[in-house]
mmCIF file of C-alpha atoms and ligand atoms in Angstrom:
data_model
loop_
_atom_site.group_PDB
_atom_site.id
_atom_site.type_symbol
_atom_site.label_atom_id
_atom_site.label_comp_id
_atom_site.label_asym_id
_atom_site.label_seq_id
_atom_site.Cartn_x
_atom_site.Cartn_y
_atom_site.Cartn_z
ATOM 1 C CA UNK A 1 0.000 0.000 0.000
ATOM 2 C CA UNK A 2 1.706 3.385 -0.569
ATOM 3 C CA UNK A 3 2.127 6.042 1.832
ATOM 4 C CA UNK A 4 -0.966 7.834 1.205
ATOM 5 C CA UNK A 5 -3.265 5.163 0.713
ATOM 6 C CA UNK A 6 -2.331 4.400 4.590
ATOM 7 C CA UNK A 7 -3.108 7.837 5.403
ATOM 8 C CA UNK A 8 -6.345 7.733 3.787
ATOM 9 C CA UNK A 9 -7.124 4.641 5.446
ATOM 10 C CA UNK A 10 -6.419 6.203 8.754
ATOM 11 C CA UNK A 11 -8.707 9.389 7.719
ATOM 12 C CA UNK A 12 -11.617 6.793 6.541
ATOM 13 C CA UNK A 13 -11.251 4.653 10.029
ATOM 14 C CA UNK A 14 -11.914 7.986 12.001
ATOM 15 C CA UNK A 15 -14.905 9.891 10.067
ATOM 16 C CA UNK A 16 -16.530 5.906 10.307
ATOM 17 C CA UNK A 17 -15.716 5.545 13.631
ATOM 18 C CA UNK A 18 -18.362 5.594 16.395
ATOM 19 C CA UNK A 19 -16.237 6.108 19.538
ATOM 20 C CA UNK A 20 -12.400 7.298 18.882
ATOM 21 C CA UNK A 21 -10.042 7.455 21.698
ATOM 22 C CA UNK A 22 -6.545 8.677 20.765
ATOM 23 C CA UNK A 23 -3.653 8.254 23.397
ATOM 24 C CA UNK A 24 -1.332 10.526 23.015
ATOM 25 C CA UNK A 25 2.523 10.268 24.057
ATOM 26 C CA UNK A 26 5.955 12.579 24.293
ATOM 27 C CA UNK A 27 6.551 12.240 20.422
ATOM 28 C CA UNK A 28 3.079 14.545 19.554
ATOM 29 C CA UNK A 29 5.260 17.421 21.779
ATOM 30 C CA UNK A 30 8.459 16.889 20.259
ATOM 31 C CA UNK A 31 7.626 18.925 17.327
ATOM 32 C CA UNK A 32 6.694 21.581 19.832
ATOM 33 C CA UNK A 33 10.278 21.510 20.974
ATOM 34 C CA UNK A 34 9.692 19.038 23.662
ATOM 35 C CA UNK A 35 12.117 16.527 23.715
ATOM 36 C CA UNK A 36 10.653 13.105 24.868
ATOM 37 C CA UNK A 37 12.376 10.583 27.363
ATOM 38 C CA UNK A 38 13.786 7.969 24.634
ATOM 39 C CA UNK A 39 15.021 9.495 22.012
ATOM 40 C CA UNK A 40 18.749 10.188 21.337
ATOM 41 C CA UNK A 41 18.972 13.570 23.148
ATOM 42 C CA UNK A 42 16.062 12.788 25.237
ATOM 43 C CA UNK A 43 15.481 13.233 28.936
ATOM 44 C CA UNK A 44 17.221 9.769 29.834
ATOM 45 C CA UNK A 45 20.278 10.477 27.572
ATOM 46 C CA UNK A 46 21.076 13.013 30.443
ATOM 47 C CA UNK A 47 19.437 11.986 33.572
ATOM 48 C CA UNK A 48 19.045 8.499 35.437
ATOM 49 C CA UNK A 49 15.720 7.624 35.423
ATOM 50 C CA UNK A 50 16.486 5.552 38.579
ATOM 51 C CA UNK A 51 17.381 8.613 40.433
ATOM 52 C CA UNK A 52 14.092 10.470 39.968
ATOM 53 C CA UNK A 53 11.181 7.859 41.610
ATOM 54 C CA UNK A 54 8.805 8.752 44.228
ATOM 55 C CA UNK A 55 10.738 6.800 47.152
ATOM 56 C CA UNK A 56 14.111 8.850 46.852
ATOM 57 C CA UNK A 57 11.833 12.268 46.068
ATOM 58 C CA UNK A 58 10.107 10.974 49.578
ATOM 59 C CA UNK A 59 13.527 10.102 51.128
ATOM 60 C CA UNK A 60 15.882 12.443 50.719
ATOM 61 C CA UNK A 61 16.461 16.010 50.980
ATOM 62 C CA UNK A 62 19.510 15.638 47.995
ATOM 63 C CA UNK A 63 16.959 13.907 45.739
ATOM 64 C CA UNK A 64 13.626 16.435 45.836
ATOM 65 C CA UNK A 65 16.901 19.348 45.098
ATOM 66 C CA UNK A 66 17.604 17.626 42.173
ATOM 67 C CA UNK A 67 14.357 16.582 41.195
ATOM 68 C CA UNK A 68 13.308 20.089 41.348
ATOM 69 C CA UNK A 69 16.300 21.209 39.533
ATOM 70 C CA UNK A 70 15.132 18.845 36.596
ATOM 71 C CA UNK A 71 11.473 20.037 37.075
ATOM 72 C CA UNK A 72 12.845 23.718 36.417
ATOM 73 C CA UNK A 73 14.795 22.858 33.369
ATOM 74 C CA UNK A 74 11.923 20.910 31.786
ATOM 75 C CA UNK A 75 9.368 23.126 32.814
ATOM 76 C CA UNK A 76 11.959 26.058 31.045
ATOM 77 C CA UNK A 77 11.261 24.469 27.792
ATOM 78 C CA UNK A 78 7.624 23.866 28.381
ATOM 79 C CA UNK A 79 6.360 27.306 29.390
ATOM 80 C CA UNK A 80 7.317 28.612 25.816
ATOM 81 C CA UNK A 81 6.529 25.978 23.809
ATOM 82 C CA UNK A 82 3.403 26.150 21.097
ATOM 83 C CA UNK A 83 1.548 23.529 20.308
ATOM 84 C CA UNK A 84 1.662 21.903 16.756
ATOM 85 C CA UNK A 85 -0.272 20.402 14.462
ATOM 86 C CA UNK A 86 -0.885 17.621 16.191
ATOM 87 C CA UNK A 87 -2.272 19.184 18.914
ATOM 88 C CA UNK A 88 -4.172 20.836 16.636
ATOM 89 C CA UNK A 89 -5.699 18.125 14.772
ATOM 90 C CA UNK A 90 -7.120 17.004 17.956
ATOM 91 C CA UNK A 91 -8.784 20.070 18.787
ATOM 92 C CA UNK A 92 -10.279 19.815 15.236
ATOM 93 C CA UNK A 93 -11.354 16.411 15.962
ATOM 94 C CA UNK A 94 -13.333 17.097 19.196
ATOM 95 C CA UNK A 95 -14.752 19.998 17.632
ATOM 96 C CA UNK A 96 -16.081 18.163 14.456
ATOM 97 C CA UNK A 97 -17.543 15.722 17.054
ATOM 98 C CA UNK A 98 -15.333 12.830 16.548
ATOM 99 C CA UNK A 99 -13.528 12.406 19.289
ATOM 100 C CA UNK A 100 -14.617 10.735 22.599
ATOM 101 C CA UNK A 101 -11.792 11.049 24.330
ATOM 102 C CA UNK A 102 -7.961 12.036 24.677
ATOM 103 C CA UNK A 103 -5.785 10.568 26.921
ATOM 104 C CA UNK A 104 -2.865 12.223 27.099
ATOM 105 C CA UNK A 105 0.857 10.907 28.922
ATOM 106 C CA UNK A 106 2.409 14.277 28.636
ATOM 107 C CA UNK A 107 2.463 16.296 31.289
ATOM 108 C CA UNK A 108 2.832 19.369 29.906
ATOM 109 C CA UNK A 109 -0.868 20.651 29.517
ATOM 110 C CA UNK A 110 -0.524 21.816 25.746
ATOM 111 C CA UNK A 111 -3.902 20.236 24.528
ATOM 112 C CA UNK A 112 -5.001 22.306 26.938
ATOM 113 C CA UNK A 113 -3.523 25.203 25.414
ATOM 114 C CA UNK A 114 -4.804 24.229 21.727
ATOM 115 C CA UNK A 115 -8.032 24.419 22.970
ATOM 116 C CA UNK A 116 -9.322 20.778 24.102
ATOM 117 C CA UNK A 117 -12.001 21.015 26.382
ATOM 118 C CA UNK A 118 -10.965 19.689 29.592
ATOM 119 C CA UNK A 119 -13.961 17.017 29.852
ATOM 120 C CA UNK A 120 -12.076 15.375 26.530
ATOM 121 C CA UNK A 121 -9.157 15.155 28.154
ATOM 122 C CA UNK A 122 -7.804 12.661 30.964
ATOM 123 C CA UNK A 123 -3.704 13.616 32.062
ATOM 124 C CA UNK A 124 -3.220 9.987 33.448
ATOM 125 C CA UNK A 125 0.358 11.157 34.221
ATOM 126 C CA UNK A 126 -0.074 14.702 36.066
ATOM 127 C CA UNK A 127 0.668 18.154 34.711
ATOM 128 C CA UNK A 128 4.069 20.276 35.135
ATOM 129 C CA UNK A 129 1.157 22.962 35.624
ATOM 130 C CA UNK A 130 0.387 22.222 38.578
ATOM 131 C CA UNK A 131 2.098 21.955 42.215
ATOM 132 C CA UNK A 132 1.060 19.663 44.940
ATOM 133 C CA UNK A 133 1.331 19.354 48.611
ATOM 134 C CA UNK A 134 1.851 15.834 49.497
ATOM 135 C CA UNK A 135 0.975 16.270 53.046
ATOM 136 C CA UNK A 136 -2.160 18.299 53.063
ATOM 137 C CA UNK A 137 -3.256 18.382 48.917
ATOM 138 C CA UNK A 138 -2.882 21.795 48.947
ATOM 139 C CA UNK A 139 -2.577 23.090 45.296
ATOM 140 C CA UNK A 140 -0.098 25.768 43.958
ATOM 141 C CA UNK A 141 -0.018 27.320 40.678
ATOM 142 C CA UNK A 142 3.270 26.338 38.978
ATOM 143 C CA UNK A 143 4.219 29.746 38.563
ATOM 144 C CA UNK A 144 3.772 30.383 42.032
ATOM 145 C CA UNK A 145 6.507 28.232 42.919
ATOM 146 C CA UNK A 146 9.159 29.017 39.897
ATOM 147 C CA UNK A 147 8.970 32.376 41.558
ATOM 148 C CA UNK A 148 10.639 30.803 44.808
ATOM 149 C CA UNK A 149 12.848 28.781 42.888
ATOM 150 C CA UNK A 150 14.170 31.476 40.852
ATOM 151 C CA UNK A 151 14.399 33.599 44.205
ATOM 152 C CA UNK A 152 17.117 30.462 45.351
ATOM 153 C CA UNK A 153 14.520 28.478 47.349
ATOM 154 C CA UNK A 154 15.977 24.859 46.864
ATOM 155 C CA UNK A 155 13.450 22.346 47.991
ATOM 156 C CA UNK A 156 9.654 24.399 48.340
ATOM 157 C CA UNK A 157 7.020 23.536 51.293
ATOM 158 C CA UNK A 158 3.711 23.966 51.527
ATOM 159 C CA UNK A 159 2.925 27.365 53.221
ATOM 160 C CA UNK A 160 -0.058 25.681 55.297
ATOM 161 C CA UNK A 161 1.405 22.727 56.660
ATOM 162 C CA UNK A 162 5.079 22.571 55.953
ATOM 163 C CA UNK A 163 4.579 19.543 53.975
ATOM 164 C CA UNK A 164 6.904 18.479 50.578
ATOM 165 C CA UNK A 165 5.697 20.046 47.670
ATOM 166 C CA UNK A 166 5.885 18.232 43.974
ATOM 167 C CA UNK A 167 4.927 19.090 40.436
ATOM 168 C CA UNK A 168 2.015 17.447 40.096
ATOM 169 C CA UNK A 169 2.960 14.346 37.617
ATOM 170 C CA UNK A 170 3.304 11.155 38.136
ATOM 171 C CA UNK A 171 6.780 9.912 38.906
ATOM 172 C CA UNK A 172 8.488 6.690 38.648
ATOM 173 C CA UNK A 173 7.287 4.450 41.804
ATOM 174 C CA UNK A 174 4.375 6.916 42.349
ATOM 175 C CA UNK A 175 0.627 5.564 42.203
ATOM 176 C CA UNK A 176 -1.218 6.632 39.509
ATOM 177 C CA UNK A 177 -4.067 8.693 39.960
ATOM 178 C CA UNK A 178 -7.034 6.262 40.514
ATOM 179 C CA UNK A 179 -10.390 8.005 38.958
ATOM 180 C CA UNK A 180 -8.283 9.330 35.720
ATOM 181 C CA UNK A 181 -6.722 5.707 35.590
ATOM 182 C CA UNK A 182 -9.722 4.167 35.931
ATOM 183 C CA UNK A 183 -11.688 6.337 33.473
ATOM 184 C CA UNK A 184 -8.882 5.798 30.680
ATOM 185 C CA UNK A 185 -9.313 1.839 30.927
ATOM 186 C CA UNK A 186 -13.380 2.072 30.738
ATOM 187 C CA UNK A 187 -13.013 4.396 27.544
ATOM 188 C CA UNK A 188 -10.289 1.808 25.955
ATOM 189 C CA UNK A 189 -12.826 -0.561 26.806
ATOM 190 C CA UNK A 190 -15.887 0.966 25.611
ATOM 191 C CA UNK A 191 -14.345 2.697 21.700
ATOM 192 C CA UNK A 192 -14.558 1.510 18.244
ATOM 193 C CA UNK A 193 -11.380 3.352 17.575
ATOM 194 C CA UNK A 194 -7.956 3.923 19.592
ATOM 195 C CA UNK A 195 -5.645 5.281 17.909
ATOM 196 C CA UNK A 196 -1.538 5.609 19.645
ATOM 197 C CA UNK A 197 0.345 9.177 18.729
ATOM 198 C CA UNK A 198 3.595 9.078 19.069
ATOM 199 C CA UNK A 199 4.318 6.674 21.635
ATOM 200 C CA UNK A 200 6.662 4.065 22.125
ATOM 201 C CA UNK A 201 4.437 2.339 24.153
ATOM 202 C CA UNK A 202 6.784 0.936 26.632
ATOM 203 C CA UNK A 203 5.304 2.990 30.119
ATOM 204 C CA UNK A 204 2.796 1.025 31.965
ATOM 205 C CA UNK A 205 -0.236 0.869 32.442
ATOM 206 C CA UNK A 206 -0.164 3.463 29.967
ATOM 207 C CA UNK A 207 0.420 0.868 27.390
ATOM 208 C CA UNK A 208 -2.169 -1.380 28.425
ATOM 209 C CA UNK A 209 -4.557 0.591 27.304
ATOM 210 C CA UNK A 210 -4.302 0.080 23.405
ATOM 211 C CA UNK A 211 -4.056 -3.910 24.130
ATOM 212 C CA UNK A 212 -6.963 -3.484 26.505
ATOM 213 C CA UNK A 213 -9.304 -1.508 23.159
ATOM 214 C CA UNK A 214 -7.670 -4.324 20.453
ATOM 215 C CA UNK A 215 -9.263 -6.927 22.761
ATOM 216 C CA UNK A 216 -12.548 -5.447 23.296
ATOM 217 C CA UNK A 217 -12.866 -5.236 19.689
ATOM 218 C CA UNK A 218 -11.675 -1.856 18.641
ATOM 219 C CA UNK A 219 -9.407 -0.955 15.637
ATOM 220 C CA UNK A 220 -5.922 -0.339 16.658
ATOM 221 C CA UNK A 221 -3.817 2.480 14.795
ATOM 222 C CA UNK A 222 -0.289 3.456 15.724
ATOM 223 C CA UNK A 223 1.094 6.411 14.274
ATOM 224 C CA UNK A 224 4.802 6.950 15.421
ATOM 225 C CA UNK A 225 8.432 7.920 14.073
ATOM 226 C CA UNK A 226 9.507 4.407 14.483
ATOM 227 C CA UNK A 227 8.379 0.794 15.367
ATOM 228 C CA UNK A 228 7.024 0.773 18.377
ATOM 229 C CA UNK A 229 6.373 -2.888 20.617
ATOM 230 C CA UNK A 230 2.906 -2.998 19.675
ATOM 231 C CA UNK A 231 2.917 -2.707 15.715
ATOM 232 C CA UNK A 232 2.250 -5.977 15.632
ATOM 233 C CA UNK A 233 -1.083 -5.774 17.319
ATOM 234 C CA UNK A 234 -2.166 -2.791 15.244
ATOM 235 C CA UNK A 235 -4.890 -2.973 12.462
ATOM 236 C CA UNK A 236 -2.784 0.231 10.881
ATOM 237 C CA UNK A 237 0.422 0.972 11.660
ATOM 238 C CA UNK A 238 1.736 4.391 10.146
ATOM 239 C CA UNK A 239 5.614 5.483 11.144
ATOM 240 C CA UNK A 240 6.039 9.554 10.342
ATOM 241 C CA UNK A 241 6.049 12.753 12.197
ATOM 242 C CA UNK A 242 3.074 13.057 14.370
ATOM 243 C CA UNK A 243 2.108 16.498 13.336
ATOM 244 C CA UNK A 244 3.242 16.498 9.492
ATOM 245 C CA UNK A 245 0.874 13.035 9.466
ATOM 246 C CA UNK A 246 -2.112 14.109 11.267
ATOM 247 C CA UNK A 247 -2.319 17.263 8.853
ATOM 248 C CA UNK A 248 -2.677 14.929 5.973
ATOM 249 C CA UNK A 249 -4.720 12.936 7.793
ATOM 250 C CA UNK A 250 -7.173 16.366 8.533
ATOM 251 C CA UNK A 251 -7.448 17.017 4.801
ATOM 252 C CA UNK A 252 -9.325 13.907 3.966
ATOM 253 C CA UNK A 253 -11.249 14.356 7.388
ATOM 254 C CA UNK A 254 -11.813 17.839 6.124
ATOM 255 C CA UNK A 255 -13.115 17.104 2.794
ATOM 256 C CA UNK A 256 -14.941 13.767 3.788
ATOM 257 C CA UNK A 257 -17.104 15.280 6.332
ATOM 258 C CA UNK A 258 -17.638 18.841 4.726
HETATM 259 P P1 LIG B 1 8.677 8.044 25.005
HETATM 260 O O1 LIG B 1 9.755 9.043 25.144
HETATM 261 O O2 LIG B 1 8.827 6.717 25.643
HETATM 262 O O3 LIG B 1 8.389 7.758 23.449
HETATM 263 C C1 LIG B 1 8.176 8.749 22.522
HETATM 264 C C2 LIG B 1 7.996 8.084 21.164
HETATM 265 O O4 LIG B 1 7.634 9.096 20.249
HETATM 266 C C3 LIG B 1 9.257 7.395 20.631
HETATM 267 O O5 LIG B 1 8.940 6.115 20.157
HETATM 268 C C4 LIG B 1 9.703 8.324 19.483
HETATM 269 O O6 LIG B 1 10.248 7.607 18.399
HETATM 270 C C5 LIG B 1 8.411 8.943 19.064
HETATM 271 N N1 LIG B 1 8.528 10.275 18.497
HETATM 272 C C6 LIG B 1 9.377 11.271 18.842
HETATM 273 N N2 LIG B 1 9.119 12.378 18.132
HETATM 274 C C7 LIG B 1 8.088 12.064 17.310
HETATM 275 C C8 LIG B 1 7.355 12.796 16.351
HETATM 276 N N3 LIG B 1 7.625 14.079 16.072
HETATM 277 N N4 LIG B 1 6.350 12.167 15.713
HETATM 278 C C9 LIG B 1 6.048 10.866 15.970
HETATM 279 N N5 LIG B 1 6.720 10.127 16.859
HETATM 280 C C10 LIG B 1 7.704 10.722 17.540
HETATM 281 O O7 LIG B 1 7.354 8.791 25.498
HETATM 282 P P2 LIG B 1 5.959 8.213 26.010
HETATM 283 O O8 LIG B 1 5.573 7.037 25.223
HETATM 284 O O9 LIG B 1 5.047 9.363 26.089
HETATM 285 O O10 LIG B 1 6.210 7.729 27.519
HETATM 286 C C11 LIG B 1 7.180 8.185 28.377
HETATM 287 C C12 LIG B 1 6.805 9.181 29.440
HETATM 288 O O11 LIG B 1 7.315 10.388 28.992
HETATM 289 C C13 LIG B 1 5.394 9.498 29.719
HETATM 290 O O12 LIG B 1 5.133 9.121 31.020
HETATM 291 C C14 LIG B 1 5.311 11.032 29.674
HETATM 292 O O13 LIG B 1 4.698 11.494 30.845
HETATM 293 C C15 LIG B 1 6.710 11.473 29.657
HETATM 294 N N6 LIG B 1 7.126 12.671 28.906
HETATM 295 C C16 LIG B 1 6.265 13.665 28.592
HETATM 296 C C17 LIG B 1 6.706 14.759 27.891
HETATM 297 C C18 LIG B 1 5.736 15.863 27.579
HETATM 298 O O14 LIG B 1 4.843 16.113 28.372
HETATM 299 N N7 LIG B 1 5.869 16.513 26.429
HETATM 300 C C19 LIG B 1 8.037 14.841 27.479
HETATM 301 C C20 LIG B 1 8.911 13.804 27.829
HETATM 302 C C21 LIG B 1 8.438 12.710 28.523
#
């Protein structure tokens, strides 16, 4: 099949579709500047992954420094980044009434920015946006804190209670949260259509959720810059730039449902 019959193929699976879920990962921000976790130049190219869970953030005082220095450098890039065409698509999409839901494992709240309504959208891995008290919940405006940071406060606290404060993701060894978690699995369940944007599919549960649609009878579609572990599994498998593809995907959308 060439190149653009796939693309069409995609376009005709979502005007047809009943009930489209699209899971979203770091790849659909890396044309936003972004860089995702994996890739040569990534996150992990520079940090240890093993260094930033939940039990060292929780443990030590050396560990939540450096975890907020990370946050501050990621959070850097994500404060002026735009989203792309990808991001756009899928505010298209939800406006033109064809998507159910998007479940999203970035954390850095740009669908929000495109203009996806909030109800379409489940962050099953936390926001950067966001800062949380883990002692009393208390919420803080990200903003808020990079002001103390930038004013050489190491380590934040909650003003209330004293308690740690953390960017509201989910880290490594953290639970994830329980109603979004939940709700993500009962929409895989319940769609006709999930489709994977650039993902590599490897972060669990996260990943489950494509294998948990394919077996509850939906049609799978990966779209990603290169083979991810679940290509097998998928009814279309497309490997390009996320937002380059889904803007040739939109044009047959476009003129199929015009
Ligand atoms: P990942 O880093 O494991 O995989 C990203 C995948 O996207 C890779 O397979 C890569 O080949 C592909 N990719 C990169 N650029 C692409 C592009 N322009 N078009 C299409 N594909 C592209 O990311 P993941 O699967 O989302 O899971 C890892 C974790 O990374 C998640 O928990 C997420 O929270 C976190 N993360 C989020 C951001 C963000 O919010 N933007 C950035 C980095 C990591």
């Amino acid at each position: 099949m060439t190149d653009d019959a796939v693309v069409r193929q995609i376009a005709q699976k979502i005007v047809s579709s009943r009930q489209m879920v699209v899971l979203v990962g770091a790849g659909s921000s890396t044309e936003s500047g972004i860089p995702d976790f994996r890739s040569p130049g990534g996150v992990w190219d520079r940090f240890d992954p093993e260094e930033f869970t939940y039990q060292n953030f929780i443990a030590s005082e050396q560990a939540r420094e450096n975890a907020w220095q990370l946050a501050r450098e990621t959070y850097a890039v994500i404060k002026t980044a735009h989203p792309n065409p990808a991001h756009l698509a899928l505010v298209e999409l939800e406006r033109m009434g064809l998507l159910d839901c998007l479940i999203t494992q970035n954390i850095d709240g740009l669908h929000f920015l495109a203009g996806n309504s909030p109800e379409k959208v489940i962050e099953i891995h936390g926001t950067v946006r966001y800062v949380i008290c883990l002692s009393c919940g208390k919420r803080y405006n990200r903003d808020e804190i990079e002001t103390r940071l930038a004013s050489g406060v190491k380590v934040p606290r909650c003003d209330d209670c004293h308690g740690l404060l953390k960017t509201a993701t989910v880290s490594f060894g953290q639970s994830m949260p329980e109603r979004e978690t939940a709700e993500a699995f009962r929409r895989a369940a319940e769609c006709d259509l999930f489709m994977c944007i650039g993902s590599s599919l490897v972060v669990h549960p996260a990943a489950q959720l494509p294998i948990v649609a394919k077996d509850s009878g939906a049609c799978l579609v990966i779209i990603n810059r290169e083979p991810t572990v679940l290509d097998n599994l998928a009814d279309i498998v497309y490997h390009g730039l996320a937002g380059e593809t889904m803007e040739r995907i939109m044009t047959y959308v476009r003129e199929w449902k015009s």
